CSV table of C-alpha atoms in Angstrom, one decimal:
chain,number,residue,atom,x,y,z
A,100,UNK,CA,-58.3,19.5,-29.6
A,101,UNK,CA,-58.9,16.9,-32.4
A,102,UNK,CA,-55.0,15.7,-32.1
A,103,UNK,CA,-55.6,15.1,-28.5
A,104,UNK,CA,-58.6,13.6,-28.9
A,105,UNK,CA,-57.1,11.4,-31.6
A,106,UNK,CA,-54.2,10.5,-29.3
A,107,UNK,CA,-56.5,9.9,-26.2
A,108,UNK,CA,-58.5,7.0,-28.4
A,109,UNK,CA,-55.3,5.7,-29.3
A,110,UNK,CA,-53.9,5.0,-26.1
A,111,UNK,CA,-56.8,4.0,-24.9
A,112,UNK,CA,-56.3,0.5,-26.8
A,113,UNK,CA,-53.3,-1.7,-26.2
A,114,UNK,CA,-51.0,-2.7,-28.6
A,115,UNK,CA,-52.4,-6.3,-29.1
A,116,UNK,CA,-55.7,-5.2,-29.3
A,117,UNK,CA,-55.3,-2.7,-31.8
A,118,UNK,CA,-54.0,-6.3,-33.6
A,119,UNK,CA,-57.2,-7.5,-33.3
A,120,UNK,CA,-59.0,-4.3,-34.2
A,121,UNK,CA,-57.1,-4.3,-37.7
A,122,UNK,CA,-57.5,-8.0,-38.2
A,123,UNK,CA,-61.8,-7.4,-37.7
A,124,UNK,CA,-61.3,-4.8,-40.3
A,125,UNK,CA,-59.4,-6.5,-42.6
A,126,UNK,CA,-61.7,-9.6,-42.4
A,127,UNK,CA,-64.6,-7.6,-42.5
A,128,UNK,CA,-64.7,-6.8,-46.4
A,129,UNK,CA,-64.5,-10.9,-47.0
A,130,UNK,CA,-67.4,-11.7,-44.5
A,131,UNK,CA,-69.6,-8.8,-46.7
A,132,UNK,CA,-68.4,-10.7,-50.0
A,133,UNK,CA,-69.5,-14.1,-48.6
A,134,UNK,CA,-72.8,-12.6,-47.4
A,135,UNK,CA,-73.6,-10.7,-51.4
A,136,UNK,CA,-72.7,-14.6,-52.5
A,137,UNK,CA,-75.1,-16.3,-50.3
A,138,UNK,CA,-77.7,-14.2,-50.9
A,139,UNK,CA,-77.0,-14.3,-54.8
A,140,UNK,CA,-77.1,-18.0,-54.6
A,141,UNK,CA,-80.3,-18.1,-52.7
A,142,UNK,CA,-79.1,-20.6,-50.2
A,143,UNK,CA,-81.1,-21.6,-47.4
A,144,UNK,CA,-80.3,-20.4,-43.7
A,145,UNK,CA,-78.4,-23.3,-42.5
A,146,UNK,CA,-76.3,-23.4,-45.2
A,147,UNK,CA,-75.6,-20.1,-45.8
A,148,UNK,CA,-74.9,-19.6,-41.6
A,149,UNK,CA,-72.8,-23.0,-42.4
A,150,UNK,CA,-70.7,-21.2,-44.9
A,151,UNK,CA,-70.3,-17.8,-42.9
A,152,UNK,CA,-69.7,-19.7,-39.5
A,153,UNK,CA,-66.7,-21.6,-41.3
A,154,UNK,CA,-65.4,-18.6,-42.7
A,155,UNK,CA,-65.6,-16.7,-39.1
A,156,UNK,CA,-63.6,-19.8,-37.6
A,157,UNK,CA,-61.2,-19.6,-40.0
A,158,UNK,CA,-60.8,-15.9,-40.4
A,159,UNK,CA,-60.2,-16.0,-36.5
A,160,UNK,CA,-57.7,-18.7,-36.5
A,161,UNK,CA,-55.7,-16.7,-39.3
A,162,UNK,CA,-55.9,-13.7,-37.0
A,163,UNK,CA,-55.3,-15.7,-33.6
A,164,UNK,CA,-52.3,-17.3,-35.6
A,165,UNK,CA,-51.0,-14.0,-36.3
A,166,UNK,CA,-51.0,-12.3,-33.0
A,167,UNK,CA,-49.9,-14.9,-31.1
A,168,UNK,CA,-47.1,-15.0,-33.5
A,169,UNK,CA,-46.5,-11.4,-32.8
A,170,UNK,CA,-47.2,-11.7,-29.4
A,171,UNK,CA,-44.7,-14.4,-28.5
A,172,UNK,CA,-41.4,-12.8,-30.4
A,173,UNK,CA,-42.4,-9.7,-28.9
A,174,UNK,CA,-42.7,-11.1,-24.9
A,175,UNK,CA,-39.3,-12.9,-26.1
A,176,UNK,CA,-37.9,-9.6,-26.8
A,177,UNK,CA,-39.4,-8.5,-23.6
A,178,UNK,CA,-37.9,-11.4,-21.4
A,179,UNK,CA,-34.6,-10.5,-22.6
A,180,UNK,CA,-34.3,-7.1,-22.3
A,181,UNK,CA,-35.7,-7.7,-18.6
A,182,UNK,CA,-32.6,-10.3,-18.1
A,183,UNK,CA,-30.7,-7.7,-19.3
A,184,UNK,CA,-31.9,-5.4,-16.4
A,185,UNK,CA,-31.2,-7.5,-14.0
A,186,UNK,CA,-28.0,-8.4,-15.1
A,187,UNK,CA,-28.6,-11.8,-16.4
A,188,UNK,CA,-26.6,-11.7,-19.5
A,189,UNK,CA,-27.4,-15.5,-20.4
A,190,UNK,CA,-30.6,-15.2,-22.6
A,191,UNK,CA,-30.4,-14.6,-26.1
A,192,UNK,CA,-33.6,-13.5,-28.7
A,193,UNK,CA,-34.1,-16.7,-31.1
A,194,UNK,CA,-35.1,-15.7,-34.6
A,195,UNK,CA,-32.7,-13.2,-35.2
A,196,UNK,CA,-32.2,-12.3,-38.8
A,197,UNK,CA,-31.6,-9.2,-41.4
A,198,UNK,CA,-35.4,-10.8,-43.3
A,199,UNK,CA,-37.7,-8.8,-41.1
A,200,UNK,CA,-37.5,-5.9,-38.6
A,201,UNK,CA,-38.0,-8.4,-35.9
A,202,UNK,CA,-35.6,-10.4,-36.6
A,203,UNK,CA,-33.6,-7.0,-37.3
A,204,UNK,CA,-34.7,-6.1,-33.9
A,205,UNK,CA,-34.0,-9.3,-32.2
A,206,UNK,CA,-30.4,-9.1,-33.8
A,207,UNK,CA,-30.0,-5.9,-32.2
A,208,UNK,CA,-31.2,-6.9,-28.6
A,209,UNK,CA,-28.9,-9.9,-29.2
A,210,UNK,CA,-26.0,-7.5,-30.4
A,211,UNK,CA,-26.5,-5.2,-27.0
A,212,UNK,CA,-26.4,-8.1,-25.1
A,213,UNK,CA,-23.0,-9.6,-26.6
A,214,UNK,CA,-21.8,-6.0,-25.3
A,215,UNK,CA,-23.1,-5.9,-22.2
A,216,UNK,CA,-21.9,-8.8,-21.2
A,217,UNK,CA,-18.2,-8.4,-22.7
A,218,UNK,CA,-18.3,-5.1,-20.7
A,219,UNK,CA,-19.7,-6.9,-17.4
A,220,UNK,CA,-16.3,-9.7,-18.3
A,221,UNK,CA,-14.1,-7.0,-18.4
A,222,UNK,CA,-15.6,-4.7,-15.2
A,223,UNK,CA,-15.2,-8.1,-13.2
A,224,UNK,CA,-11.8,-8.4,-14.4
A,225,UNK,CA,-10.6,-4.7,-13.9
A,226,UNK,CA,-12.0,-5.0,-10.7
A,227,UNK,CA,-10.6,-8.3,-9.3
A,228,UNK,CA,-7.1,-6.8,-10.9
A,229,UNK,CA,-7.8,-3.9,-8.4
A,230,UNK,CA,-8.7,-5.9,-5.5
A,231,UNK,CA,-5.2,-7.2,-5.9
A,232,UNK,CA,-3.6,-4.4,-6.7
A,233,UNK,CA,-5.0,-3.1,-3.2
A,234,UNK,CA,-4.0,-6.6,-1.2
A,235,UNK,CA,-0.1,-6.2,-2.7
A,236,UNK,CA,0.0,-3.0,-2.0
A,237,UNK,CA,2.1,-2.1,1.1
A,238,UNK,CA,1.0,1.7,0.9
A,239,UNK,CA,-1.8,2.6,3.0
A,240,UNK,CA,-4.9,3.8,0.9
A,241,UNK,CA,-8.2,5.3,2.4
A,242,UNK,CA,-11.1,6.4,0.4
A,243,UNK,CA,-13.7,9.2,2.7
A,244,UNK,CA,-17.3,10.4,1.0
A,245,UNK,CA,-18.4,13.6,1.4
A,246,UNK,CA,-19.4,13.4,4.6
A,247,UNK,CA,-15.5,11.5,5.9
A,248,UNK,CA,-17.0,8.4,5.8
A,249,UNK,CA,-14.5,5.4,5.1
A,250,UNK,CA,-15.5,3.7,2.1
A,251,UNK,CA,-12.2,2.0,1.2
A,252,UNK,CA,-9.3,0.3,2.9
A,253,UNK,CA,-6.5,-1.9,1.5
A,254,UNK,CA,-5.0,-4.5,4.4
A,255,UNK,CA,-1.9,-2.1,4.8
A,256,UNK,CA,-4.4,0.5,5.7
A,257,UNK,CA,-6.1,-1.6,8.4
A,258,UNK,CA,-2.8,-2.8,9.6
A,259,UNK,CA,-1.4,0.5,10.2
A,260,UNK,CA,-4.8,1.8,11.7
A,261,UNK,CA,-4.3,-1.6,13.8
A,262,UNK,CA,-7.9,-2.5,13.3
A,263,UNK,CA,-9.8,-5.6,11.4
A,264,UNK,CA,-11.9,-4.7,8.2
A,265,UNK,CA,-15.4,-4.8,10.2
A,266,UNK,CA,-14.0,-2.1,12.3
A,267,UNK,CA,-12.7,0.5,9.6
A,268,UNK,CA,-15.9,0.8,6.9
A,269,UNK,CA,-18.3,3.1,7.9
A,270,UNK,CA,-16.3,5.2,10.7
A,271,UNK,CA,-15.4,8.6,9.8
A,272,UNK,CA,-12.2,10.1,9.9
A,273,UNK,CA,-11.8,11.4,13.5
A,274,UNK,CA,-13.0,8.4,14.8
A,275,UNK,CA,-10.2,6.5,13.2
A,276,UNK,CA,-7.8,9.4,14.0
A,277,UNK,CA,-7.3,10.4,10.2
A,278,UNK,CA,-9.0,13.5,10.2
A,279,UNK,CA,-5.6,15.7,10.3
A,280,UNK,CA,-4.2,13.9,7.3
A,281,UNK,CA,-7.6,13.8,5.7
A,282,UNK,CA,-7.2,18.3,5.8
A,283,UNK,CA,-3.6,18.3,5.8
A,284,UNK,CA,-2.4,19.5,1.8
A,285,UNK,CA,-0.9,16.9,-0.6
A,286,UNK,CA,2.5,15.9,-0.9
A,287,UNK,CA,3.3,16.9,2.8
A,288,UNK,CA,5.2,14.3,5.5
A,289,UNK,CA,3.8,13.2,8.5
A,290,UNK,CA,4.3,11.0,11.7
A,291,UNK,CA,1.4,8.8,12.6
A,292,UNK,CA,0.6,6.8,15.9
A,293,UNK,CA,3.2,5.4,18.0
A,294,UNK,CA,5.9,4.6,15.5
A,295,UNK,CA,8.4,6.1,14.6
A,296,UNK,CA,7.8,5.8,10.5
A,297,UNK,CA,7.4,9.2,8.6
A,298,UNK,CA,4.6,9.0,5.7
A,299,UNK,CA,4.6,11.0,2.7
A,300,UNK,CA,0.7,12.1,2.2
A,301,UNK,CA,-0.5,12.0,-1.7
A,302,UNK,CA,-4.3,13.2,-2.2
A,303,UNK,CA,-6.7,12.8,-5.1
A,304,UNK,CA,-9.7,13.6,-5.6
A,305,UNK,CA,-12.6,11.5,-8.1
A,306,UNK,CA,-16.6,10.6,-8.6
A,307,UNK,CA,-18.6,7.6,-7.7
A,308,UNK,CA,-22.2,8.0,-8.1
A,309,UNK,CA,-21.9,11.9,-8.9
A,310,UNK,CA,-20.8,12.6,-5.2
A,311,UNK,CA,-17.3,13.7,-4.4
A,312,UNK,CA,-14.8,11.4,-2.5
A,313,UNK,CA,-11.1,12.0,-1.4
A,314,UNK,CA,-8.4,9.3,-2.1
A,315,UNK,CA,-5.3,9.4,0.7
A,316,UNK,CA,-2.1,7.6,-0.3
A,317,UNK,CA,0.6,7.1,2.4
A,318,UNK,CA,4.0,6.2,1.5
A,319,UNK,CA,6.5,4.9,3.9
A,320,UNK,CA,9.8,7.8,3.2
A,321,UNK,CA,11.3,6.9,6.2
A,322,UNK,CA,14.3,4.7,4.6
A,323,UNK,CA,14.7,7.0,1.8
A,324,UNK,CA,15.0,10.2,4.1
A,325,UNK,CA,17.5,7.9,6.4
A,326,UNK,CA,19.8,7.3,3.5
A,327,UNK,CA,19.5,11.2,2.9
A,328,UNK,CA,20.8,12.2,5.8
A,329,UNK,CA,23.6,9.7,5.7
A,330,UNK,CA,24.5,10.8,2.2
A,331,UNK,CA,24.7,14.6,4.2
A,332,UNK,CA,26.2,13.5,7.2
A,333,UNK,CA,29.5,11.6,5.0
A,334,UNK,CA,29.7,15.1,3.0
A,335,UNK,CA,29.8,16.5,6.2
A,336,UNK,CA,32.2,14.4,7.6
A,337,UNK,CA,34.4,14.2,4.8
A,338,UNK,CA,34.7,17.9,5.1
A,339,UNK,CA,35.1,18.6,8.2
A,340,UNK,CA,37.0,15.9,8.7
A,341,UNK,CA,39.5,16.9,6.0
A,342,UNK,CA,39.8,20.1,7.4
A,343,UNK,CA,40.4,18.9,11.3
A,344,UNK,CA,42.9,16.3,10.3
A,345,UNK,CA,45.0,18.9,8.2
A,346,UNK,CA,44.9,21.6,11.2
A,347,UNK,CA,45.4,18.9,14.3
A,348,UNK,CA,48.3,17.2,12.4
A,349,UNK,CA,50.6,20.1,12.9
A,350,UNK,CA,49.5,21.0,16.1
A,351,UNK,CA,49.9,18.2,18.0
A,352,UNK,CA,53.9,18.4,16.7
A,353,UNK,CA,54.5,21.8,17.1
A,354,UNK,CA,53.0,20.8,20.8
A,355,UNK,CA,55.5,18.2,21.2
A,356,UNK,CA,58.5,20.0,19.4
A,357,UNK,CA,57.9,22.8,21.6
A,358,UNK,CA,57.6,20.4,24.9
A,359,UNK,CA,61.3,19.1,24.2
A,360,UNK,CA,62.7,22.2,24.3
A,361,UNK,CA,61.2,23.6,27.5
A,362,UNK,CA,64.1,22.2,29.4
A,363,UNK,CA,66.8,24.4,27.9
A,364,UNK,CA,64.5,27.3,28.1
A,365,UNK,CA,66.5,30.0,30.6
A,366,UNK,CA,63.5,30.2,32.9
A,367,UNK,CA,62.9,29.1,36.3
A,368,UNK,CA,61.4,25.9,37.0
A,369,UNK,CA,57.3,26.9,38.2
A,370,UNK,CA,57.2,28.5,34.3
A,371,UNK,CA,58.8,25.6,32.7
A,372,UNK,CA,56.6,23.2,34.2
A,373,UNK,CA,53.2,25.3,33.7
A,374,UNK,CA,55.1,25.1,29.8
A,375,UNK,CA,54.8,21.2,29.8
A,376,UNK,CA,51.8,20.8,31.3
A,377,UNK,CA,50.4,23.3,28.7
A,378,UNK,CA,51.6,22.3,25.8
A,379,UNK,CA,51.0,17.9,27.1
A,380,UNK,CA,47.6,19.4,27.0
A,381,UNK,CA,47.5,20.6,23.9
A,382,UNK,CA,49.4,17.8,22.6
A,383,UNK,CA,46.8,15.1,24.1
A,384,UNK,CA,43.8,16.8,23.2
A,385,UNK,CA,45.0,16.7,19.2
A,386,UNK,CA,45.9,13.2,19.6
A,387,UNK,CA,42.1,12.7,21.1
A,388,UNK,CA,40.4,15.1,18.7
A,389,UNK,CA,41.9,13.2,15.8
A,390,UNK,CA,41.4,9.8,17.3
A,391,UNK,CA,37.9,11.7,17.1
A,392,UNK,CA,37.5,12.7,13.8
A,393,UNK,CA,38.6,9.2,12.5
A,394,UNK,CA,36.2,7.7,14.3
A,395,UNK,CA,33.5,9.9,12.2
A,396,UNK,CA,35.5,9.5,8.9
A,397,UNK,CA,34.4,5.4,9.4
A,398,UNK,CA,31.1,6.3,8.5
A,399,UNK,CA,31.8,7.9,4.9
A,400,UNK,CA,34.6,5.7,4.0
A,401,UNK,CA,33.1,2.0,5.1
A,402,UNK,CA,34.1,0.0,1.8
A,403,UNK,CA,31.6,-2.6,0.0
A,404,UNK,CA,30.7,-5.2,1.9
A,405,UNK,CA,33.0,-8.9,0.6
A,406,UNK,CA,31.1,-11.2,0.4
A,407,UNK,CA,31.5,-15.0,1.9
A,408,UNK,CA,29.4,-17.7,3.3
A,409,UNK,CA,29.3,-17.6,6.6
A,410,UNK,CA,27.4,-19.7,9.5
A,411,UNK,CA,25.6,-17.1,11.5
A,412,UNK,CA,25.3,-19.4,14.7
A,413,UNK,CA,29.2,-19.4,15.1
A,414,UNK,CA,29.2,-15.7,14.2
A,415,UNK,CA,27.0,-14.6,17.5
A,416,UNK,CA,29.0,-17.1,19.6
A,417,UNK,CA,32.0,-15.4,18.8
A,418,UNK,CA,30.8,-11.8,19.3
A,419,UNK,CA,28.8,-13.2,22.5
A,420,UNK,CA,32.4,-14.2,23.6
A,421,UNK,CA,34.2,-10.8,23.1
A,422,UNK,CA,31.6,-9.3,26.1
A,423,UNK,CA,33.4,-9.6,29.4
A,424,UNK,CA,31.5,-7.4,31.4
A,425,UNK,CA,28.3,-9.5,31.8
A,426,UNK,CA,27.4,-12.9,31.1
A,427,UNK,CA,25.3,-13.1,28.1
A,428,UNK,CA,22.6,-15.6,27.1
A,429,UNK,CA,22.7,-17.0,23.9
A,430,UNK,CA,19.8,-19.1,22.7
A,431,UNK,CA,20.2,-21.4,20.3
A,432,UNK,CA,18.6,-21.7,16.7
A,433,UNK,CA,18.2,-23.0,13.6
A,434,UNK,CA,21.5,-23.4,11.4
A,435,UNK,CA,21.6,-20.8,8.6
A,436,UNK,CA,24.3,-19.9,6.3
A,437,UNK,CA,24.5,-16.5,4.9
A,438,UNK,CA,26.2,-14.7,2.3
A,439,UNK,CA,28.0,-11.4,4.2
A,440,UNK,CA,31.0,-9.6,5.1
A,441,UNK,CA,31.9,-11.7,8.3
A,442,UNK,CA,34.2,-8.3,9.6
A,443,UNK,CA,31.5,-6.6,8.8
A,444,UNK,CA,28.7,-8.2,10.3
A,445,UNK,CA,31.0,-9.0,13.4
A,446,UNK,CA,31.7,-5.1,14.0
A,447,UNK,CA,28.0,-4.4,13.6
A,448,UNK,CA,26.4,-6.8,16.3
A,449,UNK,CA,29.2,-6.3,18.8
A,450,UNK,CA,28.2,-2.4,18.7
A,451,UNK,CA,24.6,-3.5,19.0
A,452,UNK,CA,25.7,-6.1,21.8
A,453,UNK,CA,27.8,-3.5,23.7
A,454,UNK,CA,25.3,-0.8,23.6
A,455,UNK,CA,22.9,-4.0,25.1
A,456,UNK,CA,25.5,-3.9,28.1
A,457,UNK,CA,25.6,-0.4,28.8
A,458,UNK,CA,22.4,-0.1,29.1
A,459,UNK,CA,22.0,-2.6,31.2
A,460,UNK,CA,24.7,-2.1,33.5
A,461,UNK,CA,23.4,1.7,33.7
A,462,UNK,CA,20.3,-0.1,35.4
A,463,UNK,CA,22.2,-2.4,37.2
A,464,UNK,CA,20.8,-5.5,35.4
A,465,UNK,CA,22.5,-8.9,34.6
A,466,UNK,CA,20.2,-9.6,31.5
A,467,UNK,CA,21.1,-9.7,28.2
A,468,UNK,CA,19.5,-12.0,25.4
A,469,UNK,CA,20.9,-12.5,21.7
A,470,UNK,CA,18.6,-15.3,19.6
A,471,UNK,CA,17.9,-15.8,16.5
A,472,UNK,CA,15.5,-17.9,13.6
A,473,UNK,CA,14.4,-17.3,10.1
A,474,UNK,CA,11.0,-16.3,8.6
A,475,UNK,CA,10.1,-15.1,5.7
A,476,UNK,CA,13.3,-15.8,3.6
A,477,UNK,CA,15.4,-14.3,6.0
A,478,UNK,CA,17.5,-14.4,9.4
A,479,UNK,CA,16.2,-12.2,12.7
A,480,UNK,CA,18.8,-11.6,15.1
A,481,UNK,CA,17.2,-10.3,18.4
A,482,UNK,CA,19.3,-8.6,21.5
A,483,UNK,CA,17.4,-7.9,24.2
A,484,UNK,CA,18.8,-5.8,27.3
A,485,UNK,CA,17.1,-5.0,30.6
A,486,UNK,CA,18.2,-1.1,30.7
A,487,UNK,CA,16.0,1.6,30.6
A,488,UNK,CA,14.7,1.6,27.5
A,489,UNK,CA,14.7,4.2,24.8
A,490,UNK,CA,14.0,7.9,25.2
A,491,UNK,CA,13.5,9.2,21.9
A,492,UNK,CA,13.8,6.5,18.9
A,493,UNK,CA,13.6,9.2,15.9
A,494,UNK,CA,17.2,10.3,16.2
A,495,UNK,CA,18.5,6.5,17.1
A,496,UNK,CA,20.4,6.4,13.4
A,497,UNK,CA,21.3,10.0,13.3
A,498,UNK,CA,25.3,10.3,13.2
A,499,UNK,CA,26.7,12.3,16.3
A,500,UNK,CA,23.8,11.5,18.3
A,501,UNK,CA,24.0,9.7,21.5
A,502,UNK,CA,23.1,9.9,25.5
A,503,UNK,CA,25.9,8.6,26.8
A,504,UNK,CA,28.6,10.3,28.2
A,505,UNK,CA,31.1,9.4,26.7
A,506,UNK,CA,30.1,8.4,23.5
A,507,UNK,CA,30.5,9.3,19.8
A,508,UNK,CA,27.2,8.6,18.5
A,509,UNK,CA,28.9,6.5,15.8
A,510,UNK,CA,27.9,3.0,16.7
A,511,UNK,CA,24.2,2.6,16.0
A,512,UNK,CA,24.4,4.3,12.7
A,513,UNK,CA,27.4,2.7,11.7
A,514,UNK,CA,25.0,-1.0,12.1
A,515,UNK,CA,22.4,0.6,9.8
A,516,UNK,CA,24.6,1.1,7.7
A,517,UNK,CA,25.9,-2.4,7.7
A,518,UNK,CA,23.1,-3.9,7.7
A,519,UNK,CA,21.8,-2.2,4.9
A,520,UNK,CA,24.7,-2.6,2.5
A,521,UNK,CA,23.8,-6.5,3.1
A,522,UNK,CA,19.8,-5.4,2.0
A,523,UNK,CA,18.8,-5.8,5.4
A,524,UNK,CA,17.6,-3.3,8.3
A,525,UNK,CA,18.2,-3.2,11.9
A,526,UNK,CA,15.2,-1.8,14.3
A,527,UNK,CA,15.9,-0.5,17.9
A,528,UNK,CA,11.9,-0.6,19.7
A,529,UNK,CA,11.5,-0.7,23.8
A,530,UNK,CA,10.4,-4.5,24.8
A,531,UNK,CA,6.4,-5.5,25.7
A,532,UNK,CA,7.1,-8.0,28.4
A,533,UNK,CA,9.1,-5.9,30.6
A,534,UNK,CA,11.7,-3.3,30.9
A,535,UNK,CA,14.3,-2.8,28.3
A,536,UNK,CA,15.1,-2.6,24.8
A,537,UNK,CA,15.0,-5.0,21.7
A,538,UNK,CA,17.6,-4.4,18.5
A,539,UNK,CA,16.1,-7.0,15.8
A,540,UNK,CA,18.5,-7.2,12.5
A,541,UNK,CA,17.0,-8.5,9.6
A,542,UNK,CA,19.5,-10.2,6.8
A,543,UNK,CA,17.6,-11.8,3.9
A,544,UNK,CA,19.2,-14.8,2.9
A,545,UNK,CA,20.8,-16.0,-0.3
């Protein structure tokens, strides 16, 4: 009970005032000595209040001296550390020194401050490093709260979503139609919206302010699980087409040995010529099959692309030329030079251009557009058709696929190819202003 009793008293004074307590105290033994001297000397009343009012002036003036001395380094100290707060990392304590435990303490408070603001430096840094990072980055990256909120976006993100940045913060993740890739495991592929790109999904999970948030990372596989199924598809073919060209080789000349010596066969005439139209058949379908199978085999055995400067207006002339069956518009543009495999390129845009054709004459259209410019340190080539459009654009590049007829399903993934040996990429998309398809070839330039 004493202790707390002690402790209430104490508190009940402020700092500053138990100053002034201790300074009365300390000056109080002097004001006693002066008053035994007065009255020794037997001084009169004025003089002896002269003497003791002098001595009270300047015994307060000592102790006003002192606390305001106290009093300022300490609000200085105060002023600082309140900067500090507020993130003002400007103000420095003056006085500071190893002579004195305030200037011991206002070396400190200085000290902190140094670090604070080196930290601050290098937070501002780290972030604006990761503000780039985020703008360069051509992976989509979303950050949700606990509660699928969006609290981060990257502009890759936003394009993809196809929304501006006001639009994205604050919506959760079904209203931005991520909440199956927000549950969906990590590592796992998926397809989102309306194109045909297939997104490897990598989740992480970290902290801010103590509450749980969830990291998604998309990442564009689509070329890189192209190029693995073309690497498959040439095993395949070299394989199978191996084996078909050994076995159709001596079939198609047993066919025809055999079909020479039908004549002098002793049979009557029906039976021999059921035997030549048997084995013609046999003979013709080997011939076709291999025809066939070659046709496949250019796929896994197209050579390195030699390169040569060559003008690419001149180039789409020429190929526009080779198409008889329609008349085809060809606008001009700028002159560029690029550095390609003229046989090359020439094979790829005339199986781009004829596939144009077919499908417009299979809509009975007259309308086919080749153009080109440059942008972005490349050339765009563009053939537009007025046909039907595409049906399904995931399997447009996939060897042996094709809704034609008659065809091989060679043609469109023979141009990828191309194109890509020359670091570029052909797209295939269904046109916005009307009916029909677009085939855009990108070749980067020198």
């Amino acid at each position: 009970m004493e202790y707390e009793r002690r402790t209430r008293s104490r508190k009940a004074y402020s700092a500053i005032g138990r100053v002034w307590l201790y300074c009365v105290w300390l000056a109080l033994p002097a004001l006693v000595f002066a008053g035994i001297l007065v009255a020794q000397e037997k001084l009169d009343i004025s003089e002896s209040l002269l003497i003791i009012g002098c001595l009270l002036v300047y015994l307060g003036l000592m102790a006003a001296a002192l606390v305001d001395t106290l009093v300022r380094q300490l609000q200085t100290l105060t002023n600082v550390i309140a900067s500090l707060r507020e993130g003002d990392y400007s103000f420095r304590a003056r006085g500071a020194n190893s002579h004195d435990p305030l200037g011991e303490l206002a070396g400190e408070v200085n000290a902190l401050a140094d670090l604070l603001q080196g930290q601050r430096v290098r937070s501002l840094e780290a972030t604006a490093l990761l503000a780039r990072i985020l703008e360069v980055m051509h992976a989509p990256l979303f950050a949700f709260d606990r509660d699928n909120v969006l609290q981060l976006i990257n502009a890759s993100g936003a394009e993809m979503l196809g929304r501006p940045y006001a639009r994205c913060f604050g919506r959760t993740a079904s209203e931005l139609g991520l909440d199956e890739l927000l549950n969906a495991p990590d590592q796992t592929i998926h397809l989102f919206g309306n194109r045909s790109a297939r997104w490897l999904l990598r989740r992480a999970s970290f902290r801010q302010e103590g509450a749980p948030h969830t990291l998604l990372l998309l990442a564009d596989v689509s070329v890189p699980l192209q190029e693995e199924e073309q690497a498959a598809w040439k095993r395949l073919i070299r394989v199978l087409g191996h084996e078909l060209s050994n076995s159709l080789a001596p079939i198609k000349s047993i066919a025809g040995s055999l079909l020479m010596r039908v004549n002098s066969l002793p049979a009557e005439e029906d039976m021999k010529r059921d035997f030549r139209r048997g084995l013609g058949v046999m003979e013709s379908r080997a011939d076709s099959l291999h025809r066939f199978v070659q046709s496949y085999r250019l796929l896994a055995q197209l050579p390195p692309p030699k390169l040569s400067r060559v003008a690419l207006g001149p180039l789409l002339e020429r190929v526009a030329l080779l198409e008889q069956r329609l008349a085809v518009q060809l606008d001009s543009g700028p002159a560029v030079t690029l550095l390609v495999d003229p046989d090359q390129l020439e094979q790829m845009f005339i199986n781009l251009l004829a596939n144009a054709v077919d499908s417009t004459l299979d809509n009975n259209k007259q309308s086919v557009r080749v153009s080109w410019r440059m942008a972005d340190d490349s050339a765009w080539v563009e053939i537009e058709d007025s046909g039907q459009g595409i049906a399904n654009a995931e399997n447009l590049f996939v060897p042996f696929y094709t809704t034609k007829p008659k065809g091989s399903g060679v043609g469109l993934a023979l141009a990828q190819q191309i194109a890509r040996g020359h670091r570029g990429e052909v797209e295939l998309v269904n046109r916005e202003d009307g009916a029909g398809a677009r085939a855009t070839v990108r070749l980067p330039l020198e």
